[in-house]
PDB file of C-alpha atoms in Angstrom:
ATOM      1  CA  MET O  21      84.823  -6.898 -13.873  1.00 95.00           C
ATOM      2  CA  LYS O  22      84.986  -9.911 -16.165  1.00 97.00           C
ATOM      3  CA  ALA O  23      86.122 -13.006 -14.299  1.00 98.00           C
ATOM      4  CA  ALA O  24      86.711 -16.674 -15.018  1.00 98.00           C
ATOM      5  CA  VAL O  25      86.981 -19.647 -12.669  1.00 98.00           C
ATOM      6  CA  ILE O  26      89.184 -22.531 -13.815  1.00 98.00           C
ATOM      7  CA  VAL O  27      87.628 -25.963 -13.198  1.00 98.00           C
ATOM      8  CA  PHE O  28      89.764 -29.097 -12.884  1.00 97.00           C
ATOM      9  CA  PRO O  29      88.615 -32.665 -12.292  1.00 96.00           C
ATOM     10  CA  GLY O  30      88.334 -32.660  -8.505  1.00 95.00           C
ATOM     11  CA  SER O  31      87.707 -28.939  -7.991  1.00 96.00           C
ATOM     12  CA  ASN O  32      85.099 -28.570  -5.245  1.00 94.00           C
ATOM     13  CA  CYS O  33      85.146 -24.869  -4.420  1.00 96.00           C
ATOM     14  CA  ASP O  34      84.617 -23.590  -7.973  1.00 97.00           C
ATOM     15  CA  ARG O  35      80.885 -22.984  -7.427  1.00 97.00           C
ATOM     16  CA  ASP O  36      81.479 -21.334  -4.043  1.00 97.00           C
ATOM     17  CA  VAL O  37      83.849 -18.747  -5.470  1.00 98.00           C
ATOM     18  CA  ALA O  38      81.578 -18.253  -8.488  1.00 98.00           C
ATOM     19  CA  VAL O  39      78.729 -17.354  -6.103  1.00 97.00           C
ATOM     20  CA  SER O  40      80.965 -14.809  -4.342  1.00 97.00           C
ATOM     21  CA  LEU O  41      82.046 -13.272  -7.649  1.00 97.00           C
ATOM     22  CA  GLU O  42      78.454 -13.014  -8.892  1.00 97.00           C
ATOM     23  CA  ALA O  43      77.394 -11.431  -5.589  1.00 96.00           C
ATOM     24  CA  VAL O  44      79.831  -8.532  -6.025  1.00 96.00           C
ATOM     25  CA  THR O  45      79.730  -8.133  -9.827  1.00 95.00           C
ATOM     26  CA  GLY O  46      76.125  -9.037 -10.566  1.00 96.00           C
ATOM     27  CA  THR O  47      77.370 -11.270 -13.390  1.00 96.00           C
ATOM     28  CA  LYS O  48      78.087 -14.995 -13.445  1.00 97.00           C
ATOM     29  CA  PRO O  49      81.793 -15.650 -14.095  1.00 98.00           C
ATOM     30  CA  LEU O  50      82.947 -17.823 -16.971  1.00 98.00           C
ATOM     31  CA  MET O  51      83.549 -21.392 -15.833  1.00 98.00           C
ATOM     32  CA  ALA O  52      86.592 -22.504 -17.880  1.00 97.00           C
ATOM     33  CA  TRP O  53      87.378 -26.212 -18.212  1.00 97.00           C
ATOM     34  CA  HIS O  54      90.950 -27.376 -17.648  1.00 96.00           C
ATOM     35  CA  ARG O  55      91.244 -28.637 -21.231  1.00 95.00           C
ATOM     36  CA  ASP O  56      90.486 -25.188 -22.672  1.00 95.00           C
ATOM     37  CA  THR O  57      93.446 -23.539 -24.354  1.00 96.00           C
ATOM     38  CA  GLU O  58      92.146 -20.000 -24.773  1.00 95.00           C
ATOM     39  CA  LEU O  59      90.240 -17.515 -22.652  1.00 96.00           C
ATOM     40  CA  PRO O  60      88.303 -14.411 -23.698  1.00 96.00           C
ATOM     41  CA  ARG O  61      89.292 -10.956 -22.499  1.00 96.00           C
ATOM     42  CA  LEU O  62      89.224 -11.033 -18.695  1.00 96.00           C
ATOM     43  CA  ASP O  63      90.090  -8.889 -15.689  1.00 98.00           C
ATOM     44  CA  LEU O  64      90.425 -11.738 -13.184  1.00 98.00           C
ATOM     45  CA  ILE O  65      91.166 -15.469 -13.278  1.00 98.00           C
ATOM     46  CA  VAL O  66      90.448 -17.567 -10.189  1.00 98.00           C
ATOM     47  CA  VAL O  67      92.073 -20.958  -9.608  1.00 98.00           C
ATOM     48  CA  PRO O  68      89.792 -22.428  -6.905  1.00 98.00           C
ATOM     49  CA  GLY O  69      90.269 -24.929  -4.129  1.00 96.00           C
ATOM     50  CA  GLY O  70      89.598 -28.626  -4.362  1.00 94.00           C
ATOM     51  CA  PHE O  71      91.597 -31.721  -5.157  1.00 95.00           C
ATOM     52  CA  SER O  72      92.692 -31.262  -8.747  1.00 95.00           C
ATOM     53  CA  TYR O  73      93.136 -34.660 -10.407  1.00 93.00           C
ATOM     54  CA  GLY O  74      92.758 -36.089  -6.906  1.00 93.00           C
ATOM     55  CA  ASP O  75      96.159 -34.663  -5.961  1.00 92.00           C
ATOM     56  CA  TYR O  76      97.450 -38.228  -5.975  1.00 91.00           C
ATOM     57  CA  LEU O  77     100.943 -37.231  -7.129  1.00 90.00           C
ATOM     58  CA  ARG O  78     101.439 -33.999  -5.180  1.00 93.00           C
ATOM     59  CA  SER O  79      98.913 -31.229  -4.544  1.00 95.00           C
ATOM     60  CA  GLY O  80      98.618 -29.121  -7.678  1.00 96.00           C
ATOM     61  CA  ALA O  81     101.446 -30.876  -9.531  1.00 96.00           C
ATOM     62  CA  MET O  82      99.289 -32.464 -12.223  1.00 96.00           C
ATOM     63  CA  ALA O  83      96.989 -29.460 -12.645  1.00 96.00           C
ATOM     64  CA  ALA O  84     100.028 -27.249 -13.238  1.00 96.00           C
ATOM     65  CA  HIS O  85     100.463 -29.082 -16.568  1.00 95.00           C
ATOM     66  CA  SER O  86      96.854 -28.727 -17.725  1.00 96.00           C
ATOM     67  CA  PRO O  87      96.420 -27.013 -21.105  1.00 96.00           C
ATOM     68  CA  ILE O  88      94.622 -24.047 -19.525  1.00 97.00           C
ATOM     69  CA  LEU O  89      97.610 -23.204 -17.313  1.00 97.00           C
ATOM     70  CA  GLN O  90      99.641 -22.071 -20.310  1.00 97.00           C
ATOM     71  CA  GLU O  91      96.904 -19.535 -21.032  1.00 97.00           C
ATOM     72  CA  VAL O  92      96.747 -18.512 -17.359  1.00 98.00           C
ATOM     73  CA  LYS O  93     100.513 -17.944 -17.370  1.00 98.00           C
ATOM     74  CA  ARG O  94     100.279 -15.895 -20.557  1.00 97.00           C
ATOM     75  CA  ARG O  95      97.522 -13.717 -19.121  1.00 98.00           C
ATOM     76  CA  ALA O  96      99.342 -13.269 -15.807  1.00 98.00           C
ATOM     77  CA  ASP O  97     102.482 -12.180 -17.648  1.00 97.00           C
ATOM     78  CA  ALA O  98     100.320  -9.655 -19.523  1.00 97.00           C
ATOM     79  CA  GLY O  99      99.104  -8.198 -16.215  1.00 97.00           C
ATOM     80  CA  VAL O 100      95.758  -9.942 -15.736  1.00 98.00           C
ATOM     81  CA  HIS O 101      95.035 -10.566 -12.055  1.00 98.00           C
ATOM     82  CA  VAL O 102      95.076 -14.192 -10.909  1.00 98.00           C
ATOM     83  CA  LEU O 103      93.791 -15.446  -7.548  1.00 98.00           C
ATOM     84  CA  GLY O 104      94.651 -18.950  -6.321  1.00 98.00           C
ATOM     85  CA  ILE O 105      92.810 -20.277  -3.260  1.00 98.00           C
ATOM     86  CA  CYS O 106      94.009 -23.363  -1.343  1.00 98.00           C
ATOM     87  CA  ASN O 107      94.548 -26.000  -4.057  1.00 98.00           C
ATOM     88  CA  GLY O 108      94.680 -23.065  -6.457  1.00 98.00           C
ATOM     89  CA  PHE O 109      97.589 -21.628  -4.444  1.00 98.00           C
ATOM     90  CA  GLN O 110      99.335 -24.990  -4.666  1.00 98.00           C
ATOM     91  CA  ILE O 111      98.752 -25.087  -8.441  1.00 98.00           C
ATOM     92  CA  LEU O 112     100.180 -21.584  -8.930  1.00 98.00           C
ATOM     93  CA  THR O 113     103.363 -22.461  -7.030  1.00 98.00           C
ATOM     94  CA  GLU O 114     103.717 -25.730  -8.956  1.00 97.00           C
ATOM     95  CA  ALA O 115     103.277 -23.773 -12.207  1.00 97.00           C
ATOM     96  CA  GLY O 116     105.958 -21.255 -11.211  1.00 97.00           C
ATOM     97  CA  LEU O 117     103.587 -18.304 -11.008  1.00 98.00           C
ATOM     98  CA  LEU O 118     104.278 -17.864  -7.292  1.00 98.00           C
ATOM     99  CA  PRO O 119     107.373 -18.521  -5.176  1.00 98.00           C
ATOM    100  CA  GLY O 120     107.713 -21.304  -2.622  1.00 98.00           C
ATOM    101  CA  VAL O 121     106.003 -24.653  -2.197  1.00 97.00           C
ATOM    102  CA  LEU O 122     103.187 -26.028  -0.032  1.00 98.00           C
ATOM    103  CA  MET O 123     104.233 -29.100   1.955  1.00 97.00           C
ATOM    104  CA  ARG O 124     102.319 -31.497   4.206  1.00 97.00           C
ATOM    105  CA  ASN O 125     100.998 -29.802   7.350  1.00 97.00           C
ATOM    106  CA  ARG O 126     103.095 -29.935  10.470  1.00 96.00           C
ATOM    107  CA  GLY O 127     101.567 -32.798  12.441  1.00 89.00           C
ATOM    108  CA  LEU O 128     100.512 -34.541   9.208  1.00 94.00           C
ATOM    109  CA  LYS O 129      96.826 -33.876   9.878  1.00 94.00           C
ATOM    110  CA  PHE O 130      94.147 -32.273   7.726  1.00 95.00           C
ATOM    111  CA  CYS O 131      93.243 -28.874   9.212  1.00 95.00           C
ATOM    112  CA  CYS O 132      89.664 -27.584   8.847  1.00 96.00           C
ATOM    113  CA  LYS O 133      88.816 -24.599  11.039  1.00 96.00           C
ATOM    114  CA  ASP O 134      88.629 -20.829  11.174  1.00 97.00           C
ATOM    115  CA  VAL O 135      91.972 -19.065  11.616  1.00 98.00           C
ATOM    116  CA  HIS O 136      93.006 -15.468  12.135  1.00 98.00           C
ATOM    117  CA  LEU O 137      95.144 -13.610   9.622  1.00 98.00           C
ATOM    118  CA  THR O 138      96.865 -10.265   9.660  1.00 98.00           C
ATOM    119  CA  VAL O 139      96.871  -8.239   6.455  1.00 98.00           C
ATOM    120  CA  SER O 140     100.468  -7.524   5.447  1.00 98.00           C
ATOM    121  CA  ARG O 141      99.634  -5.237   2.503  1.00 95.00           C
ATOM    122  CA  ASN O 142      96.591  -3.293   1.381  1.00 95.00           C
ATOM    123  CA  ASP O 143      98.130  -1.592  -1.649  1.00 97.00           C
ATOM    124  CA  THR O 144      97.084  -4.274  -4.135  1.00 98.00           C
ATOM    125  CA  ALA O 145      93.919  -4.946  -6.132  1.00 98.00           C
ATOM    126  CA  PHE O 146      93.188  -7.883  -3.835  1.00 98.00           C
ATOM    127  CA  ALA O 147      93.345  -6.108  -0.487  1.00 98.00           C
ATOM    128  CA  GLY O 148      92.407  -2.448  -0.924  1.00 97.00           C
ATOM    129  CA  LYS O 149      89.299  -2.830   1.248  1.00 97.00           C
ATOM    130  CA  TYR O 150      91.356  -4.159   4.180  1.00 98.00           C
ATOM    131  CA  ARG O 151      93.536  -2.111   6.507  1.00 98.00           C
ATOM    132  CA  LYS O 152      97.230  -2.930   6.746  1.00 97.00           C
ATOM    133  CA  GLY O 153      97.659  -4.866   9.978  1.00 97.00           C
ATOM    134  CA  GLN O 154      93.940  -5.665  10.219  1.00 98.00           C
ATOM    135  CA  VAL O 155      93.111  -9.003  11.821  1.00 98.00           C
ATOM    136  CA  ILE O 156      90.512 -11.030   9.929  1.00 98.00           C
ATOM    137  CA  ARG O 157      88.956 -14.483  10.392  1.00 98.00           C
ATOM    138  CA  ILE O 158      88.929 -16.857   7.411  1.00 97.00           C
ATOM    139  CA  PRO O 159      88.456 -20.672   7.225  1.00 97.00           C
ATOM    140  CA  ILE O 160      91.145 -23.127   6.159  1.00 98.00           C
ATOM    141  CA  ALA O 161      90.701 -26.713   4.944  1.00 96.00           C
ATOM    142  CA  HIS O 162      93.880 -28.411   3.758  1.00 97.00           C
ATOM    143  CA  ALA O 163      96.433 -31.128   4.371  1.00 96.00           C
ATOM    144  CA  ASP O 164      99.253 -29.481   2.413  1.00 97.00           C
ATOM    145  CA  GLY O 165      99.420 -25.848   3.451  1.00 97.00           C
ATOM    146  CA  ASN O 166     102.833 -25.677   5.069  1.00 98.00           C
ATOM    147  CA  PHE O 167     104.490 -22.847   3.128  1.00 98.00           C
ATOM    148  CA  PHE O 168     108.195 -23.429   2.559  1.00 98.00           C
ATOM    149  CA  ALA O 169     110.938 -21.644   0.617  1.00 98.00           C
ATOM    150  CA  SER O 170     114.713 -21.795   0.641  1.00 98.00           C
ATOM    151  CA  SER O 171     116.379 -19.292   2.939  1.00 98.00           C
ATOM    152  CA  ASP O 172     117.446 -17.146  -0.028  1.00 98.00           C
ATOM    153  CA  MET O 173     113.974 -17.203  -1.574  1.00 98.00           C
ATOM    154  CA  LEU O 174     112.309 -16.496   1.771  1.00 98.00           C
ATOM    155  CA  ALA O 175     114.584 -13.502   2.267  1.00 98.00           C
ATOM    156  CA  ARG O 176     113.628 -12.199  -1.186  1.00 98.00           C
ATOM    157  CA  ILE O 177     109.903 -12.716  -0.476  1.00 98.00           C
ATOM    158  CA  GLU O 178     110.207 -10.749   2.754  1.00 98.00           C
ATOM    159  CA  ASP O 179     112.503  -8.052   1.335  1.00 97.00           C
ATOM    160  CA  GLU O 180     110.270  -7.474  -1.696  1.00 97.00           C
ATOM    161  CA  GLY O 181     107.092  -7.287   0.402  1.00 97.00           C
ATOM    162  CA  GLN O 182     105.494 -10.299  -1.267  1.00 98.00           C
ATOM    163  CA  VAL O 183     103.795 -11.605   1.881  1.00 98.00           C
ATOM    164  CA  ALA O 184     100.048 -10.996   1.648  1.00 98.00           C
ATOM    165  CA  PHE O 185      98.714 -12.549   4.861  1.00 98.00           C
ATOM    166  CA  ARG O 186     100.181 -14.197   7.960  1.00 98.00           C
ATOM    167  CA  TYR O 187      98.556 -16.522  10.488  1.00 98.00           C
ATOM    168  CA  CYS O 188      98.114 -14.805  13.858  1.00 98.00           C
ATOM    169  CA  ASP O 189      96.090 -15.024  17.038  1.00 98.00           C
ATOM    170  CA  GLU O 190      92.943 -13.006  17.636  1.00 97.00           C
ATOM    171  CA  GLU O 191      95.003 -10.043  18.841  1.00 97.00           C
ATOM    172  CA  GLY O 192      97.273 -10.105  15.794  1.00 97.00           C
ATOM    173  CA  ASN O 193     100.286 -11.753  17.441  1.00 98.00           C
ATOM    174  CA  LEU O 194     102.346 -13.995  15.140  1.00 98.00           C
ATOM    175  CA  THR O 195     102.639 -16.914  17.515  1.00 97.00           C
ATOM    176  CA  ASP O 196     103.575 -20.492  16.737  1.00 97.00           C
ATOM    177  CA  SER O 197     100.324 -21.740  18.259  1.00 97.00           C
ATOM    178  CA  ALA O 198      98.385 -19.550  15.796  1.00 98.00           C
ATOM    179  CA  ASN O 199     100.229 -21.147  12.878  1.00 98.00           C
ATOM    180  CA  PRO O 200      98.005 -24.103  11.879  1.00 97.00           C
ATOM    181  CA  ASN O 201     100.368 -25.894   9.515  1.00 97.00           C
ATOM    182  CA  GLY O 202     103.961 -24.887  10.300  1.00 97.00           C
ATOM    183  CA  SER O 203     104.338 -22.337   7.492  1.00 98.00           C
ATOM    184  CA  LEU O 204     107.594 -20.396   7.526  1.00 98.00           C
ATOM    185  CA  ASN O 205     107.212 -16.957   9.104  1.00 98.00           C
ATOM    186  CA  ASN O 206     103.479 -17.733   9.602  1.00 98.00           C
ATOM    187  CA  ILE O 207     102.940 -17.054   5.878  1.00 98.00           C
ATOM    188  CA  ALA O 208      99.356 -17.747   4.707  1.00 98.00           C
ATOM    189  CA  GLY O 209      99.512 -16.056   1.306  1.00 98.00           C
ATOM    190  CA  VAL O 210     102.011 -14.515  -1.091  1.00 98.00           C
ATOM    191  CA  TYR O 211     102.057 -12.247  -4.152  1.00 98.00           C
ATOM    192  CA  ASN O 212     104.225 -12.495  -7.215  1.00 98.00           C
ATOM    193  CA  MET O 213     106.771  -9.731  -7.761  1.00 97.00           C
ATOM    194  CA  GLN O 214     104.333  -7.657  -9.845  1.00 97.00           C
ATOM    195  CA  GLY O 215     101.505  -7.979  -7.311  1.00 98.00           C
ATOM    196  CA  ASN O 216      98.944  -9.198  -9.861  1.00 98.00           C
ATOM    197  CA  VAL O 217      99.024 -12.852  -8.726  1.00 98.00           C
ATOM    198  CA  LEU O 218      97.948 -13.843  -5.207  1.00 98.00           C
ATOM    199  CA  GLY O 219      97.857 -17.298  -3.667  1.00 98.00           C
ATOM    200  CA  LEU O 220      96.527 -18.039  -0.196  1.00 98.00           C
ATOM    201  CA  MET O 221      95.562 -21.186   1.692  1.00 98.00           C
ATOM    202  CA  PRO O 222      92.501 -19.757   3.567  1.00 98.00           C
ATOM    203  CA  HIS O 223      89.148 -19.616   1.743  1.00 98.00           C
ATOM    204  CA  PRO O 224      87.713 -16.058   1.546  1.00 98.00           C
ATOM    205  CA  GLU O 225      84.707 -17.353  -0.423  1.00 97.00           C
ATOM    206  CA  ARG O 226      83.632 -19.455   2.561  1.00 96.00           C
ATOM    207  CA  LEU O 227      83.147 -16.400   4.774  1.00 95.00           C
ATOM    208  CA  ALA O 228      81.862 -13.802   2.343  1.00 95.00           C
ATOM    209  CA  GLU O 229      78.221 -13.575   3.440  1.00 94.00           C
ATOM    210  CA  ALA O 230      76.606 -13.170   6.857  1.00 94.00           C
ATOM    211  CA  GLU O 231      74.617 -16.373   6.252  1.00 92.00           C
ATOM    212  CA  LEU O 232      77.932 -18.257   6.198  1.00 93.00           C
ATOM    213  CA  GLY O 233      78.877 -17.018   9.661  1.00 93.00           C
ATOM    214  CA  GLY O 234      80.954 -13.973   8.790  1.00 95.00           C
ATOM    215  CA  THR O 235      81.964 -11.545   6.088  1.00 97.00           C
ATOM    216  CA  ASP O 236      85.747 -11.134   6.484  1.00 98.00           C
ATOM    217  CA  GLY O 237      86.301 -12.706   3.064  1.00 98.00           C
ATOM    218  CA  ARG O 238      83.979 -10.304   1.260  1.00 97.00           C
ATOM    219  CA  PRO O 239      86.400  -7.306   1.161  1.00 98.00           C
ATOM    220  CA  MET O 240      88.766  -9.291  -1.060  1.00 98.00           C
ATOM    221  CA  PHE O 241      86.108  -9.561  -3.761  1.00 98.00           C
ATOM    222  CA  ASP O 242      84.961  -5.973  -3.215  1.00 98.00           C
ATOM    223  CA  SER O 243      88.595  -4.839  -3.516  1.00 98.00           C
ATOM    224  CA  LEU O 244      88.971  -6.631  -6.846  1.00 98.00           C
ATOM    225  CA  LEU O 245      85.738  -5.121  -8.160  1.00 97.00           C
ATOM    226  CA  GLU O 246      86.794  -1.608  -7.221  1.00 97.00           C
ATOM    227  CA  ALA O 247      90.268  -2.022  -8.718  1.00 97.00           C
ATOM    228  CA  LEU O 248      89.339  -3.886 -11.896  1.00 96.00           C
ATOM    229  CA  LYS O 249      85.898  -2.629 -12.933  1.00 84.00           C
TER     230      LYS O 249
END
């Protein structure tokens, strides 16, 4: 599996996800700078977490206009798989690659903790190693993770099965108290219509090795390797 990680000024999880990718593929991913305009042949593009351009305007809004995003859009349209994590999720929504927006957290506080998620689908390249309905534990760290969409768009997201993960309690219940940021319908991650673009606020790369305190993030990278090798 040939992968690239896009690096923006302010990215701070690019090396973390590169380590996870190398651990499953045995090969260092390409680290692509935001000013690049072309990418080589790839199976996977990762837009990592961080604070692209400082996120001074709106999280992901400036990065969505970086030169490299035109190439990411072109590759996504051609079927290449794209994974956006945290700030990367925000960038993909700002760029129009994913539906919805990420607003300031309910309570207006930065959230940094482990949360539980339930897997809504396991029929994609990103989630084949999970079970549908499985409860996993993954860390979050964001101030703008409150997923919002208009009522019509939310209905389409639900009807088309575009929800990837939802916040839940340890038993898998979709409670309001288990929702760390106020996201509509407890949504933690969504796919595009074709299922080759995934954005999620939790960080699978931060819990992908036992030394990090857990391995619930590892199956996402193993799933991609199995599907895209």
